[in-house]
Short mmCIF file of C-alpha atoms and ligand atoms in Angstrom, two decimals:
data_model
loop_
_atom_site.label_atom_id
_atom_site.label_comp_id
_atom_site.label_asym_id
_atom_site.label_seq_id
_atom_site.Cartn_x
_atom_site.Cartn_y
_atom_site.Cartn_z
CA UNK A 1 13.10 19.24 0.12
CA UNK A 2 10.60 16.39 -0.05
CA UNK A 3 7.26 16.82 -1.75
CA UNK A 4 4.29 15.88 0.43
CA UNK A 5 0.53 15.64 -0.12
CA UNK A 6 -1.98 15.33 2.70
CA UNK A 7 -5.33 13.77 1.83
CA UNK A 8 -7.72 14.77 4.63
CA UNK A 9 -5.63 17.78 5.62
CA UNK A 10 -8.39 19.40 7.72
CA UNK A 11 -8.88 16.40 10.00
CA UNK A 12 -7.19 15.29 13.19
CA UNK A 13 -4.40 13.31 11.45
CA UNK A 14 -4.07 16.07 8.86
CA UNK A 15 -3.59 18.65 11.62
CA UNK A 16 -0.98 16.51 13.41
CA UNK A 17 0.90 15.96 10.16
CA UNK A 18 0.89 19.64 9.24
CA UNK A 19 1.96 20.55 12.75
CA UNK A 20 5.16 18.55 12.19
CA UNK A 21 5.67 20.07 8.75
CA UNK A 22 5.15 23.55 10.17
CA UNK A 23 8.20 22.96 12.41
CA UNK A 24 10.44 22.02 9.45
CA UNK A 25 9.36 24.33 6.62
CA UNK A 26 12.75 24.06 4.93
CA UNK A 27 12.37 20.27 4.58
CA UNK A 28 8.95 20.09 2.91
CA UNK A 29 7.34 21.17 -0.32
CA UNK A 30 3.57 20.84 0.09
CA UNK A 31 1.89 19.66 -3.11
CA UNK A 32 -1.79 18.79 -2.60
CA UNK A 33 -4.06 19.33 0.40
CA UNK A 34 -7.62 18.00 0.44
CA UNK A 35 -10.79 18.18 2.52
CA UNK A 36 -14.41 17.14 2.19
CA UNK A 37 -16.31 20.41 2.58
CA UNK A 38 -14.30 22.46 5.04
CA UNK A 39 -13.31 25.02 2.40
CA UNK A 40 -12.26 27.85 4.70
CA UNK A 41 -9.95 25.69 6.83
CA UNK A 42 -8.51 24.07 3.72
CA UNK A 43 -7.84 27.43 2.05
CA UNK A 44 -6.13 28.71 5.20
CA UNK A 45 -3.85 25.65 5.28
CA UNK A 46 -3.15 25.84 1.54
CA UNK A 47 -2.10 29.49 1.91
CA UNK A 48 -0.02 28.84 5.03
CA UNK A 49 1.88 25.93 3.46
CA UNK A 50 2.03 27.29 -0.08
CA UNK A 51 0.31 24.21 -1.52
CA UNK A 52 0.14 23.81 -5.28
CA UNK A 53 -3.42 22.50 -5.26
CA UNK A 54 -6.34 22.38 -2.83
CA UNK A 55 -9.34 20.11 -3.37
CA UNK A 56 -12.74 19.77 -1.74
CA UNK A 57 -14.25 16.34 -2.41
CA UNK A 58 -17.73 17.81 -2.15
CA UNK A 59 -17.97 20.01 -5.23
CA UNK A 60 -20.67 22.17 -3.62
CA UNK A 61 -17.89 23.87 -1.63
CA UNK A 62 -15.72 24.65 -4.64
CA UNK A 63 -17.02 28.23 -5.15
CA UNK A 64 -16.21 29.01 -1.50
CA UNK A 65 -12.75 27.45 -1.87
CA UNK A 66 -12.08 29.42 -5.06
CA UNK A 67 -13.10 32.65 -3.38
CA UNK A 68 -10.95 31.93 -0.33
CA UNK A 69 -7.93 31.20 -2.55
CA UNK A 70 -8.43 34.10 -4.95
CA UNK A 71 -5.16 35.82 -5.79
CA UNK A 72 -3.04 33.14 -4.09
CA UNK A 73 -2.00 31.31 -7.29
CA UNK A 74 -3.08 28.03 -5.66
CA UNK A 75 -5.18 25.82 -7.90
CA UNK A 76 -8.63 25.06 -6.46
CA UNK A 77 -10.60 22.01 -7.53
CA UNK A 78 -13.67 20.06 -6.40
CA UNK A 79 -15.32 16.67 -6.74
CA UNK A 80 -14.23 13.08 -6.40
CA UNK A 81 -12.42 12.94 -9.74
CA UNK A 82 -10.43 16.06 -8.77
CA UNK A 83 -9.55 14.40 -5.47
CA UNK A 84 -8.09 11.41 -7.33
CA UNK A 85 -6.25 13.72 -9.74
CA UNK A 86 -4.73 15.58 -6.78
CA UNK A 87 -3.50 12.27 -5.36
CA UNK A 88 -1.80 11.60 -8.70
CA UNK A 89 0.23 14.82 -8.69
CA UNK A 90 3.78 13.62 -8.02
CA UNK A 91 4.73 13.66 -4.33
CA UNK A 92 7.52 11.82 -2.53
CA UNK A 93 5.17 10.95 0.33
CA UNK A 94 1.38 11.07 0.58
CA UNK A 95 -0.36 10.96 3.93
CA UNK A 96 -3.68 9.18 3.38
CA UNK A 97 -5.83 10.59 6.18
CA UNK A 98 -9.35 10.74 4.77
CA UNK A 99 -11.86 9.02 7.02
CA UNK A 100 -13.84 6.06 5.70
CA UNK A 101 -13.99 4.13 2.46
CA UNK A 102 -14.34 7.54 0.74
CA UNK A 103 -10.54 7.62 0.94
CA UNK A 104 -10.06 4.46 -1.11
CA UNK A 105 -9.87 5.92 -4.64
CA UNK A 106 -7.44 8.75 -3.79
CA UNK A 107 -5.33 6.42 -1.63
CA UNK A 108 -5.10 3.94 -4.51
CA UNK A 109 -4.16 6.79 -6.86
CA UNK A 110 -1.36 7.76 -4.48
CA UNK A 111 -0.22 4.12 -4.25
CA UNK A 112 -0.11 3.95 -8.06
CA UNK A 113 2.54 6.69 -8.02
CA UNK A 114 4.93 4.03 -6.72
CA UNK A 115 6.48 6.26 -4.05
CA UNK A 116 5.65 6.34 -0.32
CA UNK A 117 2.18 6.34 1.21
CA UNK A 118 1.71 6.84 4.95
CA UNK A 119 -1.62 5.17 5.59
CA UNK A 120 -3.98 6.37 8.34
CA UNK A 121 -7.14 5.60 6.38
CA UNK A 122 -7.62 2.06 7.73
CA UNK A 123 -11.15 1.73 6.30
CA UNK A 124 -9.71 1.82 2.77
CA UNK A 125 -7.33 -1.06 3.49
CA UNK A 126 -9.96 -3.07 5.37
CA UNK A 127 -12.42 -2.70 2.48
CA UNK A 128 -9.98 -3.25 -0.39
CA UNK A 129 -7.69 -5.83 1.27
CA UNK A 130 -5.66 -7.67 -1.35
CA UNK A 131 -6.72 -5.20 -4.05
CA UNK A 132 -4.69 -2.58 -2.20
CA UNK A 133 -1.77 -4.78 -1.10
CA UNK A 134 -1.44 -6.13 -4.65
CA UNK A 135 -1.30 -2.56 -6.00
CA UNK A 136 1.40 -1.74 -3.43
CA UNK A 137 3.46 -4.70 -4.63
CA UNK A 138 2.80 -4.03 -8.33
CA UNK A 139 3.88 -0.39 -8.15
CA UNK A 140 6.78 -0.94 -5.76
CA UNK A 141 5.20 1.48 -3.27
CA UNK A 142 6.43 1.84 0.27
CA UNK A 143 3.37 1.63 2.53
CA UNK A 144 4.04 2.98 6.02
CA UNK A 145 1.43 2.50 8.74
CA UNK A 146 0.37 5.65 10.62
CA UNK A 147 -2.03 3.92 13.00
CA UNK A 148 -0.13 3.91 16.30
CA UNK A 149 -0.50 0.16 16.81
CA UNK A 150 0.62 -0.75 13.30
CA UNK A 151 3.39 1.77 13.38
CA UNK A 152 4.54 0.14 16.62
CA UNK A 153 4.42 -3.32 15.06
CA UNK A 154 6.24 -2.06 11.97
CA UNK A 155 9.02 -0.75 14.21
CA UNK A 156 9.14 -3.96 16.29
CA UNK A 157 9.36 -6.09 13.12
CA UNK A 158 12.22 -4.08 11.70
CA UNK A 159 15.21 -6.33 11.01
CA UNK A 160 13.25 -9.49 11.77
CA UNK A 161 11.62 -12.15 9.59
CA UNK A 162 7.85 -12.78 9.65
CA UNK A 163 8.53 -16.51 9.96
CA UNK A 164 10.08 -15.92 13.39
CA UNK A 165 6.98 -14.19 14.78
CA UNK A 166 5.01 -16.12 17.39
CA UNK A 167 2.48 -13.41 18.23
CA UNK A 168 1.59 -9.91 17.20
CA UNK A 169 -0.35 -8.30 20.03
CA UNK A 170 -2.41 -5.21 19.27
CA UNK A 171 -3.06 -3.13 22.36
CA UNK A 172 -6.41 -1.38 22.85
CA UNK A 173 -7.21 1.36 25.33
CA UNK A 174 -10.71 -0.11 25.68
CA UNK A 175 -12.23 3.32 24.96
CA UNK A 176 -14.27 5.58 27.22
CA UNK A 177 -16.76 2.83 28.16
CA UNK A 178 -14.34 0.05 29.02
CA UNK A 179 -15.66 -0.14 32.60
CA UNK A 180 -19.34 0.36 31.77
CA UNK A 181 -21.90 -2.41 32.25
CA UNK A 182 -24.02 -3.56 29.30
CA UNK A 183 -27.00 -1.73 30.84
CA UNK A 184 -24.99 1.50 30.95
CA UNK A 185 -23.79 1.00 27.38
CA UNK A 186 -27.41 1.09 26.17
CA UNK A 187 -27.60 4.68 27.42
CA UNK A 188 -24.26 5.95 26.02
CA UNK A 189 -24.58 9.23 24.12
CA UNK A 190 -22.54 10.54 21.16
CA UNK A 191 -21.05 13.24 23.42
CA UNK A 192 -19.80 10.59 25.85
CA UNK A 193 -18.56 8.34 23.04
CA UNK A 194 -16.37 10.97 21.38
CA UNK A 195 -14.58 11.79 24.67
CA UNK A 196 -11.70 9.35 24.44
CA UNK A 197 -9.76 9.01 27.70
CA UNK A 198 -6.28 8.97 26.07
CA UNK A 199 -6.39 10.18 22.46
CA UNK A 200 -7.78 13.23 20.69
CA UNK A 201 -9.23 12.04 17.35
CA UNK A 202 -11.96 12.63 14.79
CA UNK A 203 -15.57 11.73 15.67
CA UNK A 204 -15.82 8.51 13.64
CA UNK A 205 -12.69 6.82 15.00
CA UNK A 206 -13.61 7.96 18.53
CA UNK A 207 -16.94 6.12 18.28
CA UNK A 208 -15.11 3.14 16.77
CA UNK A 209 -12.80 3.15 19.79
CA UNK A 210 -15.80 3.22 22.12
CA UNK A 211 -17.42 0.19 20.42
CA UNK A 212 -14.00 -1.52 19.96
CA UNK A 213 -14.76 -1.69 16.23
CA UNK A 214 -11.59 0.37 15.82
CA UNK A 215 -9.63 -2.58 17.18
CA UNK A 216 -11.60 -4.90 14.94
CA UNK A 217 -10.71 -2.80 11.89
CA UNK A 218 -7.11 -2.72 13.10
CA UNK A 219 -7.08 -6.50 13.42
CA UNK A 220 -7.98 -6.76 9.72
CA UNK A 221 -5.53 -3.97 8.90
CA UNK A 222 -2.74 -5.87 10.69
CA UNK A 223 -3.63 -9.05 8.82
CA UNK A 224 -2.95 -7.25 5.53
CA UNK A 225 0.08 -5.24 6.61
CA UNK A 226 1.90 -8.03 8.44
CA UNK A 227 1.18 -11.38 6.77
CA UNK A 228 1.99 -13.72 9.66
CA UNK A 229 -1.45 -15.40 9.60
CA UNK A 230 -4.62 -14.58 11.52
CA UNK A 231 -3.86 -17.19 14.17
CA UNK A 232 -0.83 -15.16 15.26
CA UNK A 233 -2.76 -11.92 15.82
CA UNK A 234 -4.35 -11.08 19.15
CA UNK A 235 -5.75 -8.13 21.04
CA UNK A 236 -5.19 -7.08 24.64
CA UNK A 237 -6.74 -4.17 26.52
CA UNK A 238 -4.13 -1.83 27.98
CA UNK A 239 -5.95 1.18 29.44
CA UNK A 240 -2.90 3.47 29.74
CA UNK A 241 -2.12 3.38 25.96
CA UNK A 242 1.62 3.52 26.65
CA UNK A 243 2.57 0.29 24.92
CA UNK A 244 1.26 0.75 21.39
CA UNK A 245 1.68 -2.91 20.39
CA UNK A 246 4.10 -5.83 20.71
CA UNK A 247 5.72 -8.59 18.71
CA UNK A 248 6.74 -11.85 20.37
CA UNK A 249 9.34 -13.97 18.58
CA UNK A 250 9.86 -17.72 18.62
CA UNK A 251 12.87 -17.41 20.93
CA UNK A 252 10.63 -15.91 23.63
CA UNK A 253 11.69 -12.28 23.14
CA UNK A 254 8.91 -9.71 23.03
CA UNK A 255 9.59 -6.32 21.47
CA UNK A 256 7.24 -3.47 22.32
CA UNK A 257 7.03 0.15 21.23
CA UNK A 258 6.14 2.70 23.92
CA UNK A 259 5.36 6.36 23.68
CA UNK A 260 2.96 9.18 24.52
CA UNK A 261 -0.61 9.03 23.22
CA UNK A 262 -0.03 11.59 20.52
CA UNK A 263 -0.34 10.76 16.84
CA UNK A 264 2.54 13.08 16.00
CA UNK A 265 4.88 10.31 17.20
CA UNK A 266 3.82 7.61 14.68
CA UNK A 267 3.33 10.25 11.97
CA UNK A 268 6.88 11.51 12.57
CA UNK A 269 8.12 7.94 12.33
CA UNK A 270 6.54 7.72 8.84
CA UNK A 271 7.68 11.16 7.69
CA UNK A 272 11.31 10.53 8.65
CA UNK A 273 11.46 6.77 7.91
CA UNK A 274 13.95 5.09 7.84
CA UNK A 275 15.58 7.90 9.86
CA UNK A 276 14.16 9.77 12.88
CA UNK A 277 13.05 13.35 13.36
CA UNK A 278 12.38 15.65 16.32
CA UNK A 279 8.84 16.03 17.62
CA UNK A 280 7.59 18.48 20.24
CA UNK A 281 7.03 15.42 22.48
CA UNK A 282 10.62 14.57 23.27
CA UNK A 283 11.23 13.27 26.81
CA UNK A 284 7.56 12.99 27.76
CA UNK A 285 7.50 9.29 28.56
CA UNK A 286 7.83 9.48 32.33
CA UNK A 287 7.32 5.86 33.43
CA UNK A 288 7.88 6.67 37.08
CA UNK A 289 5.02 9.16 36.94
CA UNK A 290 2.83 6.66 35.03
CA UNK A 291 3.61 4.07 37.72
CA UNK A 292 1.66 1.08 36.39
CA UNK A 293 0.95 -0.54 33.08
CA UNK A 294 -2.07 -2.82 33.28
CA UNK A 295 -3.63 -5.33 30.89
CA UNK A 296 -6.82 -7.33 30.57
CA UNK A 297 -8.50 -9.58 28.05
CA UNK A 298 -11.09 -7.96 25.76
CA UNK A 299 -14.71 -8.51 26.84
CA UNK A 300 -16.54 -9.58 23.69
CA UNK A 301 -19.88 -9.87 25.49
CA UNK A 302 -20.05 -6.12 26.06
CA UNK A 303 -17.99 -5.24 22.96
CA UNK A 304 -18.76 -7.80 20.21
CA UNK A 305 -17.04 -5.79 17.44
CA UNK A 306 -13.67 -7.55 17.76
CA UNK A 307 -15.37 -10.95 17.49
CA UNK A 308 -17.21 -9.80 14.36
CA UNK A 309 -13.99 -8.48 12.83
CA UNK A 310 -12.15 -11.73 13.54
CA UNK A 311 -14.93 -13.76 11.88
CA UNK A 312 -14.94 -11.37 8.93
CA UNK A 313 -11.17 -11.59 8.54
CA UNK A 314 -11.42 -15.38 8.54
CA UNK A 315 -14.21 -15.32 5.95
CA UNK A 316 -12.28 -12.88 3.73
CA UNK A 317 -13.55 -12.12 0.23
CA UNK A 318 -15.71 -9.02 0.02
CA UNK A 319 -16.98 -9.46 3.58
CA UNK A 320 -14.57 -7.02 5.31
CA UNK A 321 -15.90 -4.29 2.98
CA UNK A 322 -19.43 -5.14 4.16
CA UNK A 323 -18.37 -4.88 7.80
CA UNK A 324 -16.73 -1.54 7.17
CA UNK A 325 -19.62 -0.04 5.19
CA UNK A 326 -22.25 -1.22 7.68
CA UNK A 327 -20.16 0.22 10.50
CA UNK A 328 -19.79 3.58 8.74
CA UNK A 329 -23.57 3.81 8.28
CA UNK A 330 -24.23 2.74 11.88
CA UNK A 331 -21.69 5.16 13.38
CA UNK A 332 -23.13 8.02 11.34
CA UNK A 333 -26.64 7.08 12.51
CA UNK A 334 -25.47 6.96 16.13
CA UNK A 335 -23.73 10.33 15.87
CA UNK A 336 -26.95 11.78 14.41
CA UNK A 337 -29.09 10.38 17.21
CA UNK A 338 -30.90 7.84 15.04
CA UNK A 339 -29.75 4.66 16.82
CA UNK A 340 -28.44 3.80 20.27
CA UNK A 341 -24.83 2.90 21.03
CA UNK A 342 -25.24 -0.87 21.35
CA UNK A 343 -27.22 -0.95 18.10
CA UNK A 344 -24.01 -0.15 16.17
CA UNK A 345 -22.42 -3.61 16.48
CA UNK A 346 -25.85 -5.28 16.33
CA UNK A 347 -26.59 -3.54 13.03
CA UNK A 348 -23.21 -4.55 11.59
CA UNK A 349 -23.91 -8.15 12.63
CA UNK A 350 -27.32 -8.09 10.93
CA UNK A 351 -25.94 -6.67 7.67
CA UNK A 352 -23.16 -9.30 7.68
CA UNK A 353 -25.85 -11.98 7.92
CA UNK A 354 -27.54 -10.69 4.75
CA UNK A 355 -24.77 -10.36 2.30
CA UNK A 356 -21.52 -12.29 1.52
CA UNK A 357 -19.93 -10.97 -1.66
CA UNK A 358 -17.02 -12.70 -3.42
CA UNK A 359 -13.48 -11.30 -3.27
CA UNK A 360 -13.17 -8.00 -5.15
CA UNK A 361 -10.77 -8.08 -8.09
CA UNK A 362 -10.52 -4.33 -8.59
CA UNK A 363 -11.35 -1.08 -6.84
CA UNK A 364 -14.66 -0.84 -8.76
CA UNK A 365 -15.73 -4.14 -7.15
CA UNK A 366 -14.88 -2.78 -3.70
CA UNK A 367 -16.97 0.32 -4.38
CA UNK A 368 -19.86 -1.87 -5.57
CA UNK A 369 -19.74 -4.00 -2.39
CA UNK A 370 -19.48 -0.85 -0.29
CA UNK A 371 -22.53 0.70 -1.98
CA UNK A 372 -24.62 -2.46 -1.68
CA UNK A 373 -23.68 -2.93 1.99
CA UNK A 374 -24.65 0.68 2.72
CA UNK A 375 -28.07 0.08 1.16
CA UNK A 376 -28.43 -3.11 3.23
CA UNK A 377 -27.46 -1.19 6.38
CA UNK A 378 -30.06 1.52 5.63
CA UNK A 379 -32.68 -1.20 5.14
CA UNK A 380 -31.75 -2.88 8.43
CA UNK A 381 -31.96 0.47 10.19
CA UNK A 382 -35.37 1.28 8.75
CA UNK A 383 -36.75 -2.14 9.68
CA UNK A 384 -35.86 -1.74 13.36
P1 NDP B 1 -11.28 13.49 10.88
O1 NDP B 1 -12.76 13.29 10.86
O2 NDP B 1 -10.70 14.35 11.92
O3 NDP B 1 -10.79 14.05 9.45
C1 NDP B 1 -11.20 13.43 8.28
C2 NDP B 1 -10.61 14.14 7.07
O4 NDP B 1 -11.16 13.53 5.90
C3 NDP B 1 -10.99 15.62 6.97
O5 NDP B 1 -10.00 16.31 6.26
C4 NDP B 1 -12.29 15.57 6.16
O6 NDP B 1 -12.58 16.80 5.51
C5 NDP B 1 -11.93 14.49 5.17
N1 NDP B 1 -13.11 13.81 4.65
C6 NDP B 1 -14.20 13.39 5.36
N2 NDP B 1 -15.07 12.79 4.55
C7 NDP B 1 -14.55 12.82 3.31
C8 NDP B 1 -15.00 12.40 2.04
N3 NDP B 1 -16.20 11.80 1.87
N4 NDP B 1 -14.21 12.61 0.96
C9 NDP B 1 -13.01 13.21 1.09
N5 NDP B 1 -12.54 13.66 2.27
C10 NDP B 1 -13.29 13.47 3.38
O7 NDP B 1 -10.65 12.02 10.92
P2 NDP B 1 -9.29 11.57 11.61
O8 NDP B 1 -8.18 12.48 11.21
O9 NDP B 1 -9.54 11.27 13.03
O10 NDP B 1 -9.09 10.15 10.91
C11 NDP B 1 -8.64 10.05 9.56
C12 NDP B 1 -8.29 8.60 9.29
O11 NDP B 1 -7.16 8.26 10.11
C13 NDP B 1 -9.39 7.59 9.66
O12 NDP B 1 -9.37 6.54 8.77
C14 NDP B 1 -8.99 7.11 11.04
O13 NDP B 1 -9.45 5.80 11.31
C15 NDP B 1 -7.47 7.13 10.92
N6 NDP B 1 -6.77 7.27 12.18
C16 NDP B 1 -6.99 8.37 12.94
C17 NDP B 1 -6.34 8.52 14.16
C18 NDP B 1 -6.52 9.77 14.97
O14 NDP B 1 -5.86 9.90 16.01
N7 NDP B 1 -7.34 10.71 14.60
C19 NDP B 1 -5.45 7.47 14.68
C20 NDP B 1 -5.25 6.38 13.77
C21 NDP B 1 -5.90 6.29 12.57
P3 NDP B 1 -13.54 17.93 6.20
O15 NDP B 1 -12.74 18.53 7.31
O16 NDP B 1 -13.82 18.88 5.09
O17 NDP B 1 -14.77 17.19 6.68
#
């Protein structure tokens, strides 16, 4: 049996992970499960999987969690320090699936265990950059990418040397508004933005997909995970989301990873790595039924987020953490009806113009940049 912890167990990635674990109960010993405030759902999962510990990051929900777990023998805890403690409880693999920079401290705590971390929480890597990759190296941790594109690249790079890579191409579905005009984009609502054409995901990443900021964050994520140099990374829109990314080598060979648009496939690749495991999606890639795979260049006039992310990646330092924090504030404001859709990237751009912090040396520095950028984003929002 392998011990597993799932940070962000009540979310979309958490649910996909636990769905795979549910099918192999004899293989997994569930250690810690965490949520933000969804105490009832967390307690139900903790009971179902016989977790050792369940944590709500928002301590206000701890009484409800305790009540829901009464008599189960499962430890209940609450608050950010408890979340980090839970990530420190020994596990062979930790799935880091909290959304946003809020996942940084527990993800780093899991990395410091020196075992395996399956990383979905891209915002943590984008914000912390070298602080996280240095910790991975220092602790001898195996960092496996859950994001479908990065998981694809990881698989395509297997057995090859980075020096032989000519291009890494991240594919992007283009999101629900890929064919909308700029005029239409001004009118896009949160309900329309969260309806992704190909993937079923949490609200924040769905909006990020609609603005293409998701691909921007992934560009920075790829830069850290696969150090081939920014000039070798590129993005292409592929509306069918069948090819999840590609690696072209110097001999002219391009390797691609294909599969259904279901996160259980890349998650299974991480859970079983370096072996393979069954998923309920076997034999679903019917290329004859799909018929056509199409591609187009990203349109950075309508979707400036990938341009911003590229500039931010080039600038480096603490600037990616500013981009991420400003985007988190803007997406939240959009989802709550406070700003329009096209204001998201515009707001991020304005915050980036205000503030260029130096490279963070430690996680505390990343949190400080994150907090300051959030305040700047609030100020920009209130000025408009
Ligand atoms: P969801 O919104 O569905 O789930 C987020 C999870 O994080 C929930 O368990 C939530 O708890 C918890 N959470 C939210 N805020 C906090 C906080 N402040 N502190 C601690 N825990 C918190 O997100 P997704 O599963 O869609 O995404 C998770 C991560 O995976 C993101 O970084 C995303 O970019 C990445 N990812 C997601 C993909 C997908 O298909 N969904 C694909 C690739 C990457 P609660 O339920 O209590 O709110």
